[in-house]
Amino acid sequence: MTGNQIDQSKLRVFRKLPLPVEERICRDYNAMLNGDDVIFEPGELAAQAEGFDALLVTATERFDANVIAQLPESVKIMATYSVGYDHIDVAAATQRGIVVTNTPDVLTDATADIALLLLLGAARGAHWGEAMIRGNAWGRWAPTHPLGLEVTGKRLGILGMGRIGQAVARRARAFGMEIHYHNRSRLDPALECGAVFHPTVHTLLQVSDFFSINCASTAETRGLLNDETIAHLPDGAIVVNTARGDIVDDDALIAALENGKVAAAGLDVFSNEPNIDPRYRDLENTFLLPHLGSATIETRTAMGMRALDNLDAYFRGETPDDVVRT
Ligand code: DGY
């Protein structure tokens, strides 16, 4: 990419990105990087955008309507380095004429892998097994302890059967699981591969020995897993979340983990990251990861390249592939 228009475009990059991505940014843009990887508070974002045409942001920057209203006139496009865009008020941005793009597709497999890691880790007690070895507390092999739960032959309920949900289903089938799902609309039967569609979340919950959250965080899904919905799960179900923390009501899930209604949870995402509800750490039946869904060298690089493809297209006068629409 050497077009003059792109060379001249001023790009503010809000987080430190993988080296090949930053090399491409420096080659193609008049850019300001964030070499020290400073995290900006919402109140600092507009000032940081001053004088820039484009912003390359991540899920750690919250661009609510108030921040969008304060952005300088110069800003024409925000490319988020994430598939999720719940941290951006897209309606407010669109109203101001600011284009928003995201990075779908490239993180599907890495995120689905983490969902299976959580599912297996929660079911088989990976964290306490490992802690036993690290703590030098491994006694003799015993027929009765410690025991996890089998995944083969169990029913996996997937909430949100988009790209990531479908990739989770493909993997879980290989483990002999029976797939059920709820989605805003039913998939084309050719894509279902035998998965059973549930028109309501409630009937999905009722058959979910394992319940995997793979939907976006929206006004409809925030707090969806709560006291009332958890009651529909089979006793001893296992919950997996690789989507967004705010889809889960923490008080409700923690109570269910404490009383055994939910046998275990595998969680990669949390409300108020990284300051998660500390009770999760104290529970023996949680398997916890720090938002690693897309965290492979290959995927994090591909996400950056995808964000740059979108910016390049915009500055060439084209419509980027991944424009987020309200
Ligand atoms: C995403 O892409 O949405 C990941 O959760 C990283 O923010």
GROMACS .gro file of C-alpha atoms and ligand atoms in nm:
model
  333
    1MET     CA    1   0.000   0.000   0.000
    2THR     CA    2   0.176   0.314  -0.111
    3GLY     CA    3  -0.111   0.536  -0.226
    4ASN     CA    4  -0.052   0.897  -0.122
    5GLN     CA    5  -0.394   0.936   0.030
    6ILE     CA    6  -0.323   0.650   0.268
    7ASP     CA    7   0.033   0.766   0.343
    8GLN     CA    8  -0.103   1.101   0.452
    9SER     CA    9  -0.385   0.965   0.667
   10LYS     CA   10  -0.330   1.018   1.035
   11LEU     CA   11  -0.397   0.706   1.235
   12ARG     CA   12  -0.410   0.687   1.614
   13VAL     CA   13  -0.343   0.336   1.745
   14PHE     CA   14  -0.478   0.289   2.097
   15ARG     CA   15  -0.296  -0.028   2.209
   16LYS     CA   16   0.036  -0.192   2.138
   17LEU     CA   17  -0.018  -0.444   1.856
   18PRO     CA   18   0.183  -0.742   1.725
   19LEU     CA   19   0.503  -0.634   1.551
   20PRO     CA   20   0.405  -0.724   1.191
   21VAL     CA   21   0.089  -0.518   1.232
   22GLU     CA   22   0.277  -0.218   1.368
   23GLU     CA   23   0.534  -0.251   1.086
   24ARG     CA   24   0.257  -0.233   0.828
   25ILE     CA   25   0.100   0.063   1.009
   26CYS     CA   26   0.430   0.254   1.010
   27ARG     CA   27   0.488   0.173   0.643
   28ASP     CA   28   0.146   0.286   0.526
   29TYR     CA   29   0.020   0.554   0.766
   30ASN     CA   30   0.118   0.870   0.939
   31ALA     CA   31   0.059   0.693   1.267
   32MET     CA   32   0.093   0.742   1.639
   33LEU     CA   33   0.145   0.408   1.813
   34ASN     CA   34   0.107   0.329   2.182
   35GLY     CA   35   0.452   0.184   2.250
   36ASP     CA   36   0.402   0.177   2.627
   37ASP     CA   37   0.059   0.016   2.590
   38VAL     CA   38  -0.108   0.277   2.809
   39ILE     CA   39  -0.475   0.207   2.884
   40PHE     CA   40  -0.683   0.520   2.832
   41GLU     CA   41  -0.986   0.596   3.045
   42PRO     CA   42  -1.304   0.704   2.864
   43GLY     CA   43  -1.242   1.065   2.970
   44GLU     CA   44  -0.904   1.066   2.789
   45LEU     CA   45  -1.010   0.912   2.458
   46ALA     CA   46  -1.133   1.223   2.276
   47ALA     CA   47  -0.816   1.416   2.356
   48GLN     CA   48  -0.608   1.122   2.233
   49ALA     CA   49  -0.797   1.132   1.902
   50GLU     CA   50  -0.727   1.502   1.842
   51GLY     CA   51  -0.590   1.563   1.495
   52PHE     CA   52  -0.640   1.207   1.368
   53ASP     CA   53  -0.845   1.084   1.069
   54ALA     CA   54  -0.872   0.726   1.186
   55LEU     CA   55  -0.866   0.539   1.516
   56LEU     CA   56  -0.752   0.180   1.560
   57VAL     CA   57  -0.911   0.080   1.891
   58THR     CA   58  -0.964  -0.234   2.094
   59ALA     CA   59  -1.222  -0.369   2.338
   60THR     CA   60  -1.038  -0.199   2.626
   61GLU     CA   61  -1.144   0.148   2.504
   62ARG     CA   62  -1.506   0.233   2.576
   63PHE     CA   63  -1.646   0.473   2.318
   64ASP     CA   64  -1.993   0.542   2.458
   65ALA     CA   65  -2.224   0.808   2.315
   66ASN     CA   66  -2.066   1.073   2.537
   67VAL     CA   67  -1.712   0.997   2.413
   68ILE     CA   68  -1.829   0.976   2.051
   69ALA     CA   69  -1.992   1.319   2.087
   70GLN     CA   70  -1.658   1.461   2.202
   71LEU     CA   71  -1.447   1.311   1.923
   72PRO     CA   72  -1.282   1.571   1.699
   73GLU     CA   73  -1.439   1.642   1.358
   74SER     CA   74  -1.128   1.501   1.191
   75VAL     CA   75  -1.217   1.140   1.290
   76LYS     CA   76  -1.384   0.960   1.000
   77ILE     CA   77  -1.335   0.592   1.080
   78MET     CA   78  -1.285   0.371   1.385
   79ALA     CA   79  -1.147   0.023   1.319
   80THR     CA   80  -1.181  -0.201   1.620
   81TYR     CA   81  -0.930  -0.481   1.666
   82SER     CA   82  -1.204  -0.723   1.779
   83VAL     CA   83  -1.506  -0.902   1.646
   84GLY     CA   84  -1.715  -0.767   1.935
   85TYR     CA   85  -1.814  -0.402   1.919
   86ASP     CA   86  -2.017  -0.363   2.236
   87HIS     CA   87  -1.753  -0.112   2.357
   88ILE     CA   88  -1.856   0.130   2.080
   89ASP     CA   89  -2.189   0.308   2.052
   90VAL     CA   90  -2.218   0.232   1.682
   91ALA     CA   91  -2.547   0.423   1.645
   92ALA     CA   92  -2.387   0.739   1.787
   93ALA     CA   93  -2.081   0.696   1.563
   94THR     CA   94  -2.292   0.636   1.253
   95GLN     CA   95  -2.502   0.942   1.330
   96ARG     CA   96  -2.182   1.146   1.337
   97GLY     CA   97  -2.079   0.997   1.002
   98ILE     CA   98  -1.799   0.790   1.157
   99VAL     CA   99  -1.756   0.447   0.996
  100VAL     CA  100  -1.701   0.157   1.240
  101THR     CA  101  -1.536  -0.170   1.132
  102ASN     CA  102  -1.454  -0.492   1.322
  103THR     CA  103  -1.250  -0.810   1.259
  104PRO     CA  104  -1.480  -1.110   1.204
  105ASP     CA  105  -1.374  -1.452   1.068
  106VAL     CA  106  -1.005  -1.438   1.155
  107LEU     CA  107  -1.055  -1.521   1.524
  108THR     CA  108  -1.326  -1.785   1.484
  109ASP     CA  109  -1.106  -2.094   1.520
  110ALA     CA  110  -0.889  -1.960   1.802
  111THR     CA  111  -1.195  -1.860   2.004
  112ALA     CA  112  -1.371  -2.192   1.942
  113ASP     CA  113  -1.055  -2.371   2.057
  114ILE     CA  114  -1.064  -2.180   2.385
  115ALA     CA  115  -1.433  -2.269   2.429
  116LEU     CA  116  -1.343  -2.638   2.405
  117LEU     CA  117  -1.048  -2.589   2.638
  118LEU     CA  118  -1.285  -2.433   2.894
  119LEU     CA  119  -1.547  -2.700   2.841
  120LEU     CA  120  -1.299  -2.981   2.896
  121GLY     CA  121  -1.110  -2.798   3.168
  122ALA     CA  122  -1.427  -2.730   3.367
  123ALA     CA  123  -1.562  -3.083   3.316
  124ARG     CA  124  -1.238  -3.258   3.412
  125GLY     CA  125  -1.118  -3.028   3.689
  126ALA     CA  126  -0.806  -2.923   3.501
  127HIS     CA  127  -0.727  -2.639   3.736
  128TRP     CA  128  -0.736  -2.836   4.059
  129GLY     CA  129  -0.555  -3.126   3.897
  130GLU     CA  130  -0.276  -2.895   3.792
  131ALA     CA  131  -0.273  -2.715   4.127
  132MET     CA  132  -0.231  -3.053   4.296
  133ILE     CA  133   0.088  -3.119   4.104
  134ARG     CA  134   0.225  -2.766   4.136
  135GLY     CA  135   0.145  -2.769   4.508
  136ASN     CA  136   0.321  -3.106   4.546
  137ALA     CA  137  -0.006  -3.244   4.687
  138TRP     CA  138  -0.050  -3.543   4.459
  139GLY     CA  139  -0.117  -3.851   4.671
  140ARG     CA  140  -0.159  -4.202   4.531
  141TRP     CA  141  -0.375  -4.267   4.224
  142ALA     CA  142  -0.728  -4.341   4.353
  143PRO     CA  143  -1.032  -4.495   4.181
  144THR     CA  144  -1.269  -4.243   4.337
  145HIS     CA  145  -1.092  -3.914   4.358
  146PRO     CA  146  -1.065  -3.673   4.194
  147LEU     CA  147  -1.339  -3.734   3.938
  148GLY     CA  148  -1.470  -3.505   3.665
  149LEU     CA  149  -1.761  -3.533   3.429
  150GLU     CA  150  -1.763  -3.710   3.090
  151VAL     CA  151  -1.835  -3.500   2.780
  152THR     CA  152  -1.895  -3.786   2.534
  153GLY     CA  153  -2.265  -3.837   2.469
  154LYS     CA  154  -2.366  -3.520   2.654
  155ARG     CA  155  -2.584  -3.244   2.511
  156LEU     CA  156  -2.414  -2.914   2.432
  157GLY     CA  157  -2.643  -2.609   2.412
  158ILE     CA  158  -2.492  -2.325   2.211
  159LEU     CA  159  -2.634  -1.978   2.257
  160GLY     CA  160  -2.551  -1.787   1.939
  161MET     CA  161  -2.484  -1.999   1.632
  162GLY     CA  162  -2.279  -1.750   1.433
  163ARG     CA  163  -1.931  -1.826   1.304
  164ILE     CA  164  -1.785  -1.901   1.647
  165GLY     CA  165  -2.087  -2.101   1.766
  166GLN     CA  166  -2.067  -2.316   1.452
  167ALA     CA  167  -1.694  -2.370   1.502
  168VAL     CA  168  -1.760  -2.478   1.863
  169ALA     CA  169  -2.025  -2.721   1.735
  170ARG     CA  170  -1.781  -2.873   1.482
  171ARG     CA  171  -1.526  -2.936   1.754
  172ALA     CA  172  -1.778  -3.066   2.008
  173ARG     CA  173  -1.914  -3.316   1.754
  174ALA     CA  174  -1.568  -3.468   1.738
  175PHE     CA  175  -1.601  -3.530   2.113
  176GLY     CA  176  -1.926  -3.717   2.056
  177MET     CA  177  -2.150  -3.441   2.189
  178GLU     CA  178  -2.509  -3.383   2.074
  179ILE     CA  179  -2.553  -3.024   1.957
  180HIS     CA  180  -2.850  -2.799   2.035
  181TYR     CA  181  -2.865  -2.425   1.968
  182HIS     CA  182  -3.063  -2.107   1.991
  183ASN     CA  183  -3.005  -1.822   1.750
  184ARG     CA  184  -3.205  -1.519   1.635
  185SER     CA  185  -3.284  -1.718   1.322
  186ARG     CA  186  -3.254  -2.084   1.236
  187LEU     CA  187  -2.953  -2.185   1.030
  188ASP     CA  188  -2.985  -2.323   0.683
  189PRO     CA  189  -3.030  -2.700   0.742
  190ALA     CA  190  -2.710  -2.764   0.543
  191LEU     CA  191  -2.517  -2.570   0.808
  192GLU     CA  192  -2.690  -2.732   1.105
  193CYS     CA  193  -2.513  -3.068   1.056
  194GLY     CA  194  -2.778  -3.231   1.273
  195ALA     CA  195  -2.783  -2.964   1.545
  196VAL     CA  196  -3.127  -2.913   1.698
  197PHE     CA  197  -3.267  -2.561   1.674
  198HIS     CA  198  -3.454  -2.422   1.977
  199PRO     CA  199  -3.678  -2.124   1.907
  200THR     CA  200  -3.649  -2.013   2.271
  201VAL     CA  201  -3.357  -1.990   2.511
  202HIS     CA  202  -3.562  -2.169   2.775
  203THR     CA  203  -3.598  -2.494   2.584
  204LEU     CA  204  -3.230  -2.479   2.493
  205LEU     CA  205  -3.137  -2.442   2.860
  206GLN     CA  206  -3.350  -2.742   2.954
  207VAL     CA  207  -3.142  -2.976   2.737
  208SER     CA  208  -2.801  -2.820   2.803
  209ASP     CA  209  -2.579  -3.054   3.002
  210PHE     CA  210  -2.317  -2.806   2.881
  211PHE     CA  211  -2.417  -2.449   2.797
  212SER     CA  212  -2.180  -2.244   2.580
  213ILE     CA  213  -2.235  -1.870   2.539
  214ASN     CA  214  -2.131  -1.757   2.192
  215CYS     CA  215  -2.359  -1.463   2.122
  216ALA     CA  216  -2.279  -1.092   2.109
  217SER     CA  217  -2.342  -0.870   2.409
  218THR     CA  218  -2.649  -0.664   2.321
  219ALA     CA  219  -2.940  -0.506   2.505
  220GLU     CA  220  -3.123  -0.841   2.462
  221THR     CA  221  -2.845  -1.069   2.586
  222ARG     CA  222  -2.698  -0.866   2.876
  223GLY     CA  223  -2.773  -1.050   3.203
  224LEU     CA  224  -2.937  -1.334   3.011
  225LEU     CA  225  -2.788  -1.607   3.229
  226ASN     CA  226  -2.951  -1.514   3.560
  227ASP     CA  227  -3.137  -1.678   3.849
  228GLU     CA  228  -3.446  -1.739   3.639
  229THR     CA  229  -3.270  -1.886   3.335
  230ILE     CA  230  -3.021  -2.093   3.535
  231ALA     CA  231  -3.318  -2.265   3.699
  232HIS     CA  232  -3.400  -2.414   3.354
  233LEU     CA  233  -3.061  -2.588   3.324
  234PRO     CA  234  -3.039  -2.955   3.417
  235ASP     CA  235  -2.896  -3.002   3.766
  236GLY     CA  236  -2.518  -3.024   3.748
  237ALA     CA  237  -2.484  -2.846   3.412
  238ILE     CA  238  -2.157  -2.690   3.304
  239VAL     CA  239  -2.144  -2.329   3.178
  240VAL     CA  240  -1.884  -2.198   2.933
  241ASN     CA  241  -1.847  -1.833   2.834
  242THR     CA  242  -1.613  -1.706   2.562
  243ALA     CA  243  -1.838  -1.419   2.450
  244ARG     CA  244  -1.876  -1.131   2.696
  245GLY     CA  245  -1.890  -1.128   3.074
  246ASP     CA  246  -2.196  -0.908   3.102
  247ILE     CA  247  -2.416  -1.180   2.946
  248VAL     CA  248  -2.384  -1.355   3.282
  249ASP     CA  249  -2.531  -1.227   3.609
  250ASP     CA  250  -2.234  -1.302   3.837
  251ASP     CA  251  -2.439  -1.326   4.157
  252ALA     CA  252  -2.667  -1.584   3.998
  253LEU     CA  253  -2.387  -1.797   3.848
  254ILE     CA  254  -2.179  -1.788   4.166
  255ALA     CA  255  -2.480  -1.891   4.377
  256ALA     CA  256  -2.545  -2.179   4.134
  257LEU     CA  257  -2.178  -2.287   4.147
  258GLU     CA  258  -2.192  -2.276   4.527
  259ASN     CA  259  -2.509  -2.481   4.561
  260GLY     CA  260  -2.421  -2.730   4.287
  261LYS     CA  261  -2.702  -2.640   4.047
  262VAL     CA  262  -2.415  -2.561   3.809
  263ALA     CA  263  -2.140  -2.821   3.854
  264ALA     CA  264  -1.862  -2.612   3.702
  265ALA     CA  265  -1.796  -2.309   3.484
  266GLY     CA  266  -1.524  -2.238   3.230
  267LEU     CA  267  -1.493  -1.863   3.184
  268ASP     CA  268  -1.269  -1.659   2.956
  269VAL     CA  269  -1.463  -1.333   2.984
  270PHE     CA  270  -1.596  -1.141   3.283
  271SER     CA  271  -1.783  -0.829   3.377
  272ASN     CA  272  -1.549  -0.546   3.467
  273GLU     CA  273  -1.232  -0.715   3.337
  274PRO     CA  274  -0.968  -0.742   3.475
  275ASN     CA  275  -1.130  -0.669   3.814
  276ILE     CA  276  -1.344  -0.980   3.814
  277ASP     CA  277  -1.578  -1.083   4.093
  278PRO     CA  278  -1.322  -1.229   4.341
  279ARG     CA  279  -1.560  -1.508   4.442
  280TYR     CA  280  -1.485  -1.683   4.110
  281ARG     CA  281  -1.123  -1.724   4.221
  282ASP     CA  282  -1.224  -1.890   4.546
  283LEU     CA  283  -1.447  -2.153   4.389
  284GLU     CA  284  -1.298  -2.497   4.326
  285ASN     CA  285  -1.535  -2.560   4.037
  286THR     CA  286  -1.429  -2.276   3.811
  287PHE     CA  287  -1.172  -2.290   3.531
  288LEU     CA  288  -1.070  -1.932   3.453
  289LEU     CA  289  -0.874  -1.770   3.172
  290PRO     CA  290  -0.792  -1.400   3.120
  291HIS     CA  291  -0.979  -1.327   2.792
  292LEU     CA  292  -0.752  -1.545   2.576
  293GLY     CA  293  -1.010  -1.633   2.308
  294SER     CA  294  -0.820  -1.481   2.018
  295ALA     CA  295  -0.478  -1.492   2.182
  296THR     CA  296  -0.260  -1.677   1.934
  297ILE     CA  297   0.026  -1.519   1.741
  298GLU     CA  298  -0.146  -1.607   1.415
  299THR     CA  299  -0.488  -1.476   1.508
  300ARG     CA  300  -0.378  -1.155   1.679
  301THR     CA  301  -0.166  -1.075   1.372
  302ALA     CA  302  -0.454  -1.158   1.137
  303MET     CA  303  -0.687  -0.934   1.339
  304GLY     CA  304  -0.451  -0.642   1.292
  305MET     CA  305  -0.416  -0.710   0.919
  306ARG     CA  306  -0.795  -0.728   0.888
  307ALA     CA  307  -0.837  -0.397   1.069
  308LEU     CA  308  -0.578  -0.243   0.835
  309ASP     CA  309  -0.748  -0.390   0.527
  310ASN     CA  310  -1.062  -0.208   0.637
  311LEU     CA  311  -0.878   0.119   0.692
  312ASP     CA  312  -0.695   0.087   0.358
  313ALA     CA  313  -1.025   0.027   0.176
  314TYR     CA  314  -1.180   0.331   0.341
  315PHE     CA  315  -0.891   0.559   0.244
  316ARG     CA  316  -0.897   0.423  -0.112
  317GLY     CA  317  -1.254   0.550  -0.128
  318GLU     CA  318  -1.408   0.201  -0.107
  319THR     CA  319  -1.652   0.051   0.142
  320PRO     CA  320  -1.454  -0.165   0.387
  321ASP     CA  321  -1.560  -0.532   0.406
  322ASP     CA  322  -1.638  -0.524   0.776
  323VAL     CA  323  -1.848  -0.215   0.829
  324VAL     CA  324  -2.061  -0.258   1.142
  325ARG     CA  325  -2.416  -0.148   1.080
  326THR     CA  326  -2.681  -0.066   1.337
  327DGY     C1  327  -1.313  -0.989   2.032
  327DGY     O1  328  -1.256  -0.989   1.924
  327DGY     O2  329  -1.428  -0.944   2.046
  327DGY     C2  330  -1.237  -1.042   2.147
  327DGY     O3  331  -1.317  -1.069   2.256
  327DGY     C3  332  -1.126  -0.947   2.185
  327DGY     O4  333  -1.181  -0.831   2.234
   0.00000   0.00000   0.00000
